[in-house]
Coordinates of C-alpha atoms in Angstrom, one line a residue:
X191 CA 80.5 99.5 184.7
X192 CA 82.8 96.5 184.0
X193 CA 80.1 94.3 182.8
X194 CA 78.5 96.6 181.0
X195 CA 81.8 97.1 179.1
X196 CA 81.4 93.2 178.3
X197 CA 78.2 93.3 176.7
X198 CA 79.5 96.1 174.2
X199 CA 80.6 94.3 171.1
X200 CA 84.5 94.6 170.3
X201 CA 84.3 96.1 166.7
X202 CA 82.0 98.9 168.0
X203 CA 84.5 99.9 171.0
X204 CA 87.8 99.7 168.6
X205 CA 86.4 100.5 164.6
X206 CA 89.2 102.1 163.4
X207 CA 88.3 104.1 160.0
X208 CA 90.8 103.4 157.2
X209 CA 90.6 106.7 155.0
X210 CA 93.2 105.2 151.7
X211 CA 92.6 102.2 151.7
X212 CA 92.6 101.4 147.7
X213 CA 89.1 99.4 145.6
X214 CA 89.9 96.1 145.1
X215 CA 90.1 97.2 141.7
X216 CA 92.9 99.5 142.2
X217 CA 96.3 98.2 140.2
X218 CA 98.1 98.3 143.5
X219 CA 95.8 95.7 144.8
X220 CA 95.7 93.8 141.5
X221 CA 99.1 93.7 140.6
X222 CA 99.5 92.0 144.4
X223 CA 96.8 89.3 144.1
X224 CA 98.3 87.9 140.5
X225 CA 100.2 85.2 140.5
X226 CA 102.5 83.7 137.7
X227 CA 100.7 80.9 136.7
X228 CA 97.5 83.8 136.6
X229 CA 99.4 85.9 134.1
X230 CA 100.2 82.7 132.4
X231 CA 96.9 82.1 131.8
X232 CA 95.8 85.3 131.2
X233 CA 98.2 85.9 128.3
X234 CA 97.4 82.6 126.7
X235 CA 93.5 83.5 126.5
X236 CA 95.3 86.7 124.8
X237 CA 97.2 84.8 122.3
X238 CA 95.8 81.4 121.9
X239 CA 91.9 82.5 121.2
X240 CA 93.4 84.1 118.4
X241 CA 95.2 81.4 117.0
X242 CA 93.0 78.3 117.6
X243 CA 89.4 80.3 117.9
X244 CA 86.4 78.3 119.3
X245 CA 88.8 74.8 120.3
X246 CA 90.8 77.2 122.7
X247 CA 88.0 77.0 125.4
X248 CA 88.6 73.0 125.4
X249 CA 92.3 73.4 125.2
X250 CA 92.3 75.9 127.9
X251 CA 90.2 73.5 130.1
X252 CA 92.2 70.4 129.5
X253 CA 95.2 71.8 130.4
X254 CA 93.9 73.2 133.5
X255 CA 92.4 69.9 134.2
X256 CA 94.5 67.6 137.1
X257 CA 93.7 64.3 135.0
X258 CA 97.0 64.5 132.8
X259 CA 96.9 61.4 130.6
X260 CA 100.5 59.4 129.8
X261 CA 102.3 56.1 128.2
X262 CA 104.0 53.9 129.8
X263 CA 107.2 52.6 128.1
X264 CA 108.1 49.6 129.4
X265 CA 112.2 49.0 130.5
X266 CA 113.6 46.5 128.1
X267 CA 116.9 46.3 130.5
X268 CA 114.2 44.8 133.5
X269 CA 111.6 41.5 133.4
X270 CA 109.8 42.5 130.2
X271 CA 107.5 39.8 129.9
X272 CA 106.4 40.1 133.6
X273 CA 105.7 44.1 132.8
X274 CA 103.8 43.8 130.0
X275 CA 101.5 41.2 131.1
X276 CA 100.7 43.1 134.2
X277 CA 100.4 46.2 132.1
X278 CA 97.9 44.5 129.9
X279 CA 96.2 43.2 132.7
X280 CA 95.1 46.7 134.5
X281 CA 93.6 47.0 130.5
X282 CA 96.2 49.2 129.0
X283 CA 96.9 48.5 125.2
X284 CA 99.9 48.5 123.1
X285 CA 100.3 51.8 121.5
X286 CA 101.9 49.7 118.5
X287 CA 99.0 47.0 118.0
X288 CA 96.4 50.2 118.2
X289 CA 98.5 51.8 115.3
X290 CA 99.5 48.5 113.1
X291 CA 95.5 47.6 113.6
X292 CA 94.0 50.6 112.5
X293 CA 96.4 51.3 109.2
X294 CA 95.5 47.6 108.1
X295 CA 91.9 48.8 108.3
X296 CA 92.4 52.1 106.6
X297 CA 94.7 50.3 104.0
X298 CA 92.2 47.6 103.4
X299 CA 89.7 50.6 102.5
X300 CA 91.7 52.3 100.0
X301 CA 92.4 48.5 98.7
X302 CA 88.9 47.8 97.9
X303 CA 88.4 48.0 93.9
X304 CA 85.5 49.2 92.6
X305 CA 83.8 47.5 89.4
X306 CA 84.0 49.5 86.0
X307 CA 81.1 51.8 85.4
X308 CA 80.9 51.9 89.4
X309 CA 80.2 55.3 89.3
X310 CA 78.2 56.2 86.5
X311 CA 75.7 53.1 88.0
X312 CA 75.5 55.1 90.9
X313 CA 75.1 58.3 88.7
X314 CA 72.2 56.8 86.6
X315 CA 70.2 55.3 90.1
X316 CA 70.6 58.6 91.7
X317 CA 68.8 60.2 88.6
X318 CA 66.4 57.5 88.1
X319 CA 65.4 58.0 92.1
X320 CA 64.9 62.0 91.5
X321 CA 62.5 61.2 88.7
X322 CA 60.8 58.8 91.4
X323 CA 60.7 61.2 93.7
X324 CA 59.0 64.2 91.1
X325 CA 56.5 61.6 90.1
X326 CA 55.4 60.9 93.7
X327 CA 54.9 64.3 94.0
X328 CA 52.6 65.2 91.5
X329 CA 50.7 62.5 92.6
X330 CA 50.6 63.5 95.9
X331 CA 49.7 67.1 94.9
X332 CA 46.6 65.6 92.8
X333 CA 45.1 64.2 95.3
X334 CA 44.4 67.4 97.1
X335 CA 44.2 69.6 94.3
X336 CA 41.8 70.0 91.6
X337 CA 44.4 70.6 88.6
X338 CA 42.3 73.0 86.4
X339 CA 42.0 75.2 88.7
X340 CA 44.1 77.5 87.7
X341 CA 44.6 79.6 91.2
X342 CA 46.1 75.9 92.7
X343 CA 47.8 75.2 89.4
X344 CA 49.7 78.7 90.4
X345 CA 50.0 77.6 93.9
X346 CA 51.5 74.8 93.1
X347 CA 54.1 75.8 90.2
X348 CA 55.4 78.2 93.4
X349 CA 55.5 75.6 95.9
X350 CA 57.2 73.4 93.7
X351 CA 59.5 76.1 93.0
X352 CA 60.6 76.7 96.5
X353 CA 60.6 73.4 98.0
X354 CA 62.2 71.2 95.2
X355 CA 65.4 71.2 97.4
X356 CA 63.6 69.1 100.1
X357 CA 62.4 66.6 97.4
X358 CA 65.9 66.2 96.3
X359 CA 67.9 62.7 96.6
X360 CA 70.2 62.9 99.6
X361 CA 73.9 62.8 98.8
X362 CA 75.5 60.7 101.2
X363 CA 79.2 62.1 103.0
X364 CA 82.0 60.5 104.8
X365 CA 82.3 61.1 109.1
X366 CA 85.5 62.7 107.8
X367 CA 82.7 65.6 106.0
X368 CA 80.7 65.4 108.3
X369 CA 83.3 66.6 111.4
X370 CA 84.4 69.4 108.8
X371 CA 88.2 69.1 110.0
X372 CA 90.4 71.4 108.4
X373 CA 93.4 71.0 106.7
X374 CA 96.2 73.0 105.3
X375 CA 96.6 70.9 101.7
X376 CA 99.2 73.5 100.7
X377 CA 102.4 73.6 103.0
X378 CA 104.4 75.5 101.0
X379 CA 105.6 79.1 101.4
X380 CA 106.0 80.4 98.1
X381 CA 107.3 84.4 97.8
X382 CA 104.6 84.7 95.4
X383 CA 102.0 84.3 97.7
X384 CA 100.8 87.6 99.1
X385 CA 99.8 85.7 102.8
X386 CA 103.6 84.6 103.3
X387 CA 105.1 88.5 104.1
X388 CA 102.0 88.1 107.2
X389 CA 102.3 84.5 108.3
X390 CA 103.6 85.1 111.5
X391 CA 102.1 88.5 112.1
X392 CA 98.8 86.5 112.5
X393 CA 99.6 84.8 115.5
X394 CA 101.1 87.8 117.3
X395 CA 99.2 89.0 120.7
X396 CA 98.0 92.4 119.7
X397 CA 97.8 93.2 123.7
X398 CA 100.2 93.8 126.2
X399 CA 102.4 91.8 128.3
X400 CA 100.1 92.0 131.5
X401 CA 102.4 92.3 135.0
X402 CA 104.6 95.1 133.6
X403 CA 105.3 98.4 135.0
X404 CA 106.4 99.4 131.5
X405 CA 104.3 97.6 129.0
X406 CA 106.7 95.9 125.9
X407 CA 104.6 95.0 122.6
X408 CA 105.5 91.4 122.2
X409 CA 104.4 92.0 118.5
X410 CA 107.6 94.4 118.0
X411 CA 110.0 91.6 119.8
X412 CA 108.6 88.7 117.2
X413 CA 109.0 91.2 114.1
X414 CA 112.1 89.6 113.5
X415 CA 110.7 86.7 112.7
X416 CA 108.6 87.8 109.7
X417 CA 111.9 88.0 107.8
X418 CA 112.3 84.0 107.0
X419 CA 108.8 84.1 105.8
X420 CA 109.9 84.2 101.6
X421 CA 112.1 81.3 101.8
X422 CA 110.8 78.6 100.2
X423 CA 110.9 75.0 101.9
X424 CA 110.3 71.4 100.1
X425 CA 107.5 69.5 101.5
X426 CA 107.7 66.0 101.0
X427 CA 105.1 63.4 102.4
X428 CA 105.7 60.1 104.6
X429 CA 102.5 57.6 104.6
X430 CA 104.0 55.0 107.2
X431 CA 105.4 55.6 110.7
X432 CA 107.6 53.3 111.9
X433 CA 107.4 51.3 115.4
X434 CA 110.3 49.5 116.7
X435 CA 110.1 45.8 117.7
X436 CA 111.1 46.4 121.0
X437 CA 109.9 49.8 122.0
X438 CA 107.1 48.6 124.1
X439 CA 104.2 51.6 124.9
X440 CA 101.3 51.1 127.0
X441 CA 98.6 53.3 127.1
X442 CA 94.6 53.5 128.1
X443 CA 91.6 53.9 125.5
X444 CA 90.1 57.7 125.0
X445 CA 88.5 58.8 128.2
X446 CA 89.9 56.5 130.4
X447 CA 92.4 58.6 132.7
X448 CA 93.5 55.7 134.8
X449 CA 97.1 56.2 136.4
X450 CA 99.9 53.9 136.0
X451 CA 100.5 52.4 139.8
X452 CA 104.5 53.2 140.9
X453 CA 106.7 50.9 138.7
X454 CA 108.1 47.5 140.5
X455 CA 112.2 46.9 140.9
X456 CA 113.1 44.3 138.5
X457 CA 115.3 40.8 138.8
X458 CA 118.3 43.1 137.1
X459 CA 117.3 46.2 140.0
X460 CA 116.3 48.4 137.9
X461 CA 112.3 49.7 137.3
X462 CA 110.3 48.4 135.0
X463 CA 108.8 51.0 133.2
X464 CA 108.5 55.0 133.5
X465 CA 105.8 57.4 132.2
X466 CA 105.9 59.7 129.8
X467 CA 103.1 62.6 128.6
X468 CA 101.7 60.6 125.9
X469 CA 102.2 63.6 123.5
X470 CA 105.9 63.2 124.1
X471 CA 107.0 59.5 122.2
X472 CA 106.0 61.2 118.9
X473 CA 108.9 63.1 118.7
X474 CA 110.7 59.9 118.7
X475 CA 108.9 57.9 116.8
X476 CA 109.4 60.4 114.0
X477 CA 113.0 60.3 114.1
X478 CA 112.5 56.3 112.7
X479 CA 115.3 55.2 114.4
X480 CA 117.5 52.5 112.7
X481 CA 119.8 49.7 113.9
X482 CA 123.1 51.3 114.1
X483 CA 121.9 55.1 114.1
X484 CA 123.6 57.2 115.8
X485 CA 121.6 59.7 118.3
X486 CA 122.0 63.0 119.9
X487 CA 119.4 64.6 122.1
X488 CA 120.5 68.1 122.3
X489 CA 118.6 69.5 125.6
X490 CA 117.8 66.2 127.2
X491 CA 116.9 66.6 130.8
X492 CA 115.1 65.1 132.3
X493 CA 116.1 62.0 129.8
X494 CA 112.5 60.6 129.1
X495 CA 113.2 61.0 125.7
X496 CA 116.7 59.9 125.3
X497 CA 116.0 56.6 127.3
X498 CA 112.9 55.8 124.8
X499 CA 115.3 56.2 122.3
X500 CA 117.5 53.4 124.0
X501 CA 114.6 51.5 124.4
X502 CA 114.6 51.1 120.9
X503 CA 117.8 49.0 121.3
X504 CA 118.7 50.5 118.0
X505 CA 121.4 52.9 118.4
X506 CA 125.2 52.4 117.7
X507 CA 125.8 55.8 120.0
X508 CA 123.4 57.9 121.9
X509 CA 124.5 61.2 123.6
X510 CA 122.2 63.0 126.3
X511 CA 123.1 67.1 126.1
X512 CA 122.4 69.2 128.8
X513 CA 123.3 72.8 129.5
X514 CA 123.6 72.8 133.3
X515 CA 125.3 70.4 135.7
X516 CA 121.6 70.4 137.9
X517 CA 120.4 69.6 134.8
X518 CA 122.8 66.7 133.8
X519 CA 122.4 65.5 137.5
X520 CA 118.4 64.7 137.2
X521 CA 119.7 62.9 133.2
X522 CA 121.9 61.4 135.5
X523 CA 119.8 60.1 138.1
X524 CA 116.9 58.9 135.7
X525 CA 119.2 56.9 133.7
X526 CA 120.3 55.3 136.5
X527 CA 116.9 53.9 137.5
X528 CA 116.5 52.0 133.8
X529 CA 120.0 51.4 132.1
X530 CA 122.5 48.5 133.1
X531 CA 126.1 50.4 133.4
X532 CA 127.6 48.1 131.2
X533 CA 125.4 49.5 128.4
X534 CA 126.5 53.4 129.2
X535 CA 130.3 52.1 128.8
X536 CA 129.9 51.2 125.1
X537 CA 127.7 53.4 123.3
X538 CA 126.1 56.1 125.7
X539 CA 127.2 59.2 127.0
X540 CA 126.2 62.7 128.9
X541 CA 127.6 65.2 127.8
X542 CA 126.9 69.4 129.4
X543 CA 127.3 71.6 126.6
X544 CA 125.3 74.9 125.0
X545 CA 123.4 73.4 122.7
X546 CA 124.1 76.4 120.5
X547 CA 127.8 75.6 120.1
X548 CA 128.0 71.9 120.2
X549 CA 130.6 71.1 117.2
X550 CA 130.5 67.3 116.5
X551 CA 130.5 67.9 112.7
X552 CA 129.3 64.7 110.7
X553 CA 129.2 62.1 113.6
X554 CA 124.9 62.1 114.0
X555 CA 122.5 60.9 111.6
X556 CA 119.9 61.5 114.1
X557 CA 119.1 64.6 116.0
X558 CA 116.7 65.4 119.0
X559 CA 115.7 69.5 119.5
X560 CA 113.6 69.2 122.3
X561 CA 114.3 72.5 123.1
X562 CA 113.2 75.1 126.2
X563 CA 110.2 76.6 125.3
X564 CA 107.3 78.0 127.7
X565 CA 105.8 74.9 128.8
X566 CA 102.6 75.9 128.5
X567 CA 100.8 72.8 130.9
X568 CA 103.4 73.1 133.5
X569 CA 103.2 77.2 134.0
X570 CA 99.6 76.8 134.7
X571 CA 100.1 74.7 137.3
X572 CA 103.5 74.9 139.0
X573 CA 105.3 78.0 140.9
X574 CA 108.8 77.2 140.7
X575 CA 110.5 77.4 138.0
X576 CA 108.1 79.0 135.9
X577 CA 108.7 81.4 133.0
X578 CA 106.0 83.5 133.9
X579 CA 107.4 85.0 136.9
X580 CA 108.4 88.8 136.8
X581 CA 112.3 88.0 136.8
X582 CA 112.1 85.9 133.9
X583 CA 110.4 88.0 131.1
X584 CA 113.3 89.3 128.9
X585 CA 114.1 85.3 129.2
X586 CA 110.8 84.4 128.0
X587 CA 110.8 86.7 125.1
X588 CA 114.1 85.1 124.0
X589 CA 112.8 82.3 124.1
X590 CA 112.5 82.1 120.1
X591 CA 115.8 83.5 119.0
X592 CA 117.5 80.5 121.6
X593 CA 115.5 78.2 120.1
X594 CA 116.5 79.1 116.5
X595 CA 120.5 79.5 117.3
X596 CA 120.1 75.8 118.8
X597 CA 118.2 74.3 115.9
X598 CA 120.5 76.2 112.8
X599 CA 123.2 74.0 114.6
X600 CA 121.4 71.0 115.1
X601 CA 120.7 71.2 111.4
X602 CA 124.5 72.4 110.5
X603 CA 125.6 69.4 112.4
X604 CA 123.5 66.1 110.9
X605 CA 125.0 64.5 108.1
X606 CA 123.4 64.3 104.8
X607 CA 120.5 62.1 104.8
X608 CA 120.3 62.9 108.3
X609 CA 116.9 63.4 110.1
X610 CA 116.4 66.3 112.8
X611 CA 113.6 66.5 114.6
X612 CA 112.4 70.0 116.1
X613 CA 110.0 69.7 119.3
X614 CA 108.1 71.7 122.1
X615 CA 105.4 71.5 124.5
X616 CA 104.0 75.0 124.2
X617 CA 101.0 75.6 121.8
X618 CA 102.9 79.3 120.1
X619 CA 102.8 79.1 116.2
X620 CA 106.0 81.5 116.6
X621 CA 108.2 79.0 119.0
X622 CA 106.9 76.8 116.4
X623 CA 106.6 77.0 112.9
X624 CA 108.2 80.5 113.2
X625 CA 111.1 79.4 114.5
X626 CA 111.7 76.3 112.0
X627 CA 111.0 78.5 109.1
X628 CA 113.3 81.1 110.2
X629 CA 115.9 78.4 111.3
X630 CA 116.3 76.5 107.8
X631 CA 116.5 79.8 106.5
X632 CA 119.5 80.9 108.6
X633 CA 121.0 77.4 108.2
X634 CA 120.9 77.7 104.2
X635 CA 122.3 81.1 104.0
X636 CA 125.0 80.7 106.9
X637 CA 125.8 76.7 106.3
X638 CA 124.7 76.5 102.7
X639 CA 122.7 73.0 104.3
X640 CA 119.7 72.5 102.6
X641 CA 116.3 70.4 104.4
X642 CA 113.2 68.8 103.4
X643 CA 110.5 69.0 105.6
X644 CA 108.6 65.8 106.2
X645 CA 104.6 66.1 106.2
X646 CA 103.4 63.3 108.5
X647 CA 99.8 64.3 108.2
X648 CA 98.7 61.0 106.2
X649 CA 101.3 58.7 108.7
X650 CA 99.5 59.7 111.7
X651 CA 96.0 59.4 110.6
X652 CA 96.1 56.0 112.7
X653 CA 96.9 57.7 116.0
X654 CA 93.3 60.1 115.4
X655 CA 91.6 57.7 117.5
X656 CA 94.0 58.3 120.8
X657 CA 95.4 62.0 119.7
X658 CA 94.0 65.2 119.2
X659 CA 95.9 67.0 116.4
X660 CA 95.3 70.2 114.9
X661 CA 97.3 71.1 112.6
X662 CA 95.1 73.6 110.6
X663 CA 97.1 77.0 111.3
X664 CA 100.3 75.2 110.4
X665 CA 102.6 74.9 107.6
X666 CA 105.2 72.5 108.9
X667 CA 104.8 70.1 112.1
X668 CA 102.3 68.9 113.6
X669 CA 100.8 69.3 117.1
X670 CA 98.8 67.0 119.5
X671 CA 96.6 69.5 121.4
X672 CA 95.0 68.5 124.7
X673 CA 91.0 67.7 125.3
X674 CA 89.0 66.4 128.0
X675 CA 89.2 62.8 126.6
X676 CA 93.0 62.5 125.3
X677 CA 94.9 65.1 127.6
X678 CA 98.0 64.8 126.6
X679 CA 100.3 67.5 125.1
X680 CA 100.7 69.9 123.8
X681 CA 103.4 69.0 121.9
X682 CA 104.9 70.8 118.2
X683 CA 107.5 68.6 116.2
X684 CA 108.7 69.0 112.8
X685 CA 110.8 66.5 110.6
X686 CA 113.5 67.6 108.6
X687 CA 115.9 65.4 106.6
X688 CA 119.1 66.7 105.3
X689 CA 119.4 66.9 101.6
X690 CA 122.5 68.8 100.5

């Protein structure tokens, strides 16, 4: 009896029926199986195939892709020299020679003059090759045809008739045609135009927030944001973007993803370079910072921005912002690694404070607005701290009016002629261009400040060749967006200068 109790199998002995067990399909088994960074994604392919149609697929697959793409910026306060060369010799390339190399060549285009009558001599060859080209056709159509025939005369009077566009001369087009990129030539919202009362409305998810017990239309929440869209902006253009001498970036070509190996410890201690998402030195390189500026980085943590400002070895006073002491702690920690103490005692300083109600009236020419946003690379890829989670939605859908409140004072609080730049690493046209629109609205009627909003669009045209921008569906910034062979970003900022 025992041993034939050991040749029955186990599951036939002890199957145990379950009688409610739920289809995988049930919500009770759904709602356990999804996971933050899941309903990230799942309410980006919600939104974001709206907004950026056909590139989103790319987008989305960069950003889900491991081989995130960075600069190195190379620690002026450790053996320079010695960091660059071994930089260059691992074949990475100075961001600045790539930008000052390919301007020269599009400047040299643009210088070339063209001799008078240039194009009415290309007018008068392009007519005298169509009548070339009819010629060789009749004779081409007599050799086959017998031309008093009147049936082939017929035959050929309709052939002629439908093919003449394939005998036609060929115009020729630029790459720039050719690639059809689109651009937004007008970046103004007038209240004339009947699109402004709906700019923001297009970019709304029309679905529901997924993970919810009780759905909330996020299209209600951002209605609020609609009402900034009549006020009219300035839009003035900047052709140049300026490099500092001794801000020293280090990057690899398109498609090569090599990583930077661990920085060395430097004669002075301190490292010799740190990374940064390549995406993320264009916020400071549009502030143009000048010798004797004086700098505040409003929400600075981790300080990868703040110390490329120093970097520049431009700044009179620089001040590193931070809400919370964990917060200041990692500012604190970085800064440590790079800058000589000697240098915080004169003319740097970390300072915890809500951005919101920061009140140094008229001391910054320069301001920083890097501001929390919903991060869209890191959501899809780490669990802690992520916005996604359950316990942070009201958070997330706040996310727009904090960003607004922090950047009406940023703007109250740079002097005239003062530069602000507004930056975030999330791909939303509403924690975007929604919010600067609505902010320099706020800031005019509560602050009676007035801005100008800098279009960069022709300044950056040298960067194409390492950045992905599309800027299309804006009105405002600019944004790098991430692809298989240059994933970096995203990243949004928007110039503003101070005019009354």
């Amino acid at each position: 009896m025992a041993q034939l109790f050991k040749n029955v199998k186990l599951h036939n002995v002890l199957f145990i029926p379950v009688r409610y067990r739920n289809p995988q399909h049930h919500w009770s088994e759904v709602k356990k199986k999804v996971t933050c960074t899941q309903r990230a994604l799942d309410h980006f392919d919600d939104f974001y195939e709206k907004v950026y149609g056909e590139s989103w697929k790319h987008i989305r697959s960069a950003m889900l892709a491991k081989n995130h793409k960075y600069v190195a910026v190379v620690n002026n306060f450790s053996d320079t020299e010695r960091t660059c060369s071994e930089l260059e010799n691992l074949g990475a390339m100075s961001l600045k020679s790539v930008y000052d190399s390919v301007k020269r060549s599009i400047d040299y285009e643009k210088s070339l003059v063209r001799p008078k009558g240039y194009q009415e001599t290309i007018r008068l060859m392009n007519e005298k090759l169509g009548n070339i080209v009819e010629e060789q056709k009749k004779n081409v159509t007599s050799v086959y045809t017998d031309p008093s025939d009147d049936h082939t005369q017929n035959v050929i009077e309709k052939e002629s008739e439908n093919d003449n566009s394939s005998f036609e001369p060929v115009k020729l087009k630029s790459i720039e045609t050719d690639l059809k990129v689109v651009t937004s030539k007008d970046r103004i919202i007038s209240p004339a135009c009947a699109e402004s009362s709906s700019f923001l409305y297009e970019y709304v998810p029309a679905t529901k927030l997924k993970g919810m017990e009780d759905f909330v239309l996020e299209s209600e929440h951002y209605n609020y944001y609609t009402q900034g869209a009549d006020f009219r902006i300035k839009i003035e253009k900047e052709n140049d973007m300026n490099f500092p001498d001794h801000l020293l970036l280090y990057t690899f070509e398109e498609g090569n993803n090599t990583k930077f190996p661990k920085p060395k410890t430097g004669s002075t201690d301190l490292l010799d370079y740190f990374v940064l998402d390549g995406a993320s030195v264009l916020p400071i390189l549009s502030l143009d910072l000048q010798p004797g500026d004086k700098f505040l980085d409003m929400c600075a943590a981790p300080g990868g921005k703040t110390m490329m400002a120093l970097q520049t070895l431009r700044l009179r006073l620089a001040v590193a912002n931070d809400i919370q002491e964990s917060r200041i702690n990692r500012i604190n920690t970085f800064i440590h690694e790079f800058l000589l103490e000697k240098y915080c005692d004169k003319s740097f300083y970390i300072t915890q404070s809500d951005a919101r109600h920061i009140e140094d009236n008229g001391v910054y020419n320069k301001i920083l607005v890097d501001v929390p946003c919903t991060t869209d690379r890191h959501v899809l890829h780490e669990f802690d701290n992520n916005i996604f989670k359950g316990s942070r939605i009201k958070e997330r859908l706040r996310l727009p009016e904090l960003q607004s409140e922090i950047l009406v004072n940023a703007l109250k609080l740079a002097i005239p002629g003062g530069t602000v730049v507004y930056s975030t690493c999330t791909l939303s046209p509403i924690q975007n261009d929604g919010v600067v629109q609505m902010a320099l609205k706020k800031a005019f009627e509560e602050h009676n400040v007035v801005y100008k909003v800098i279009d960069q669009m022709d300044a950056l045209v040298p960067l194409k060749y390492l950045y992905n921008f599309n800027d299309s569906a804006l009105k405002y910034g600019h944004i790098v967006v991430p692809s298989k062979s240059r994933n970096w970003g995203p990243m949004y900022f928007c110039k503003m200068i101070r005019i009354q």
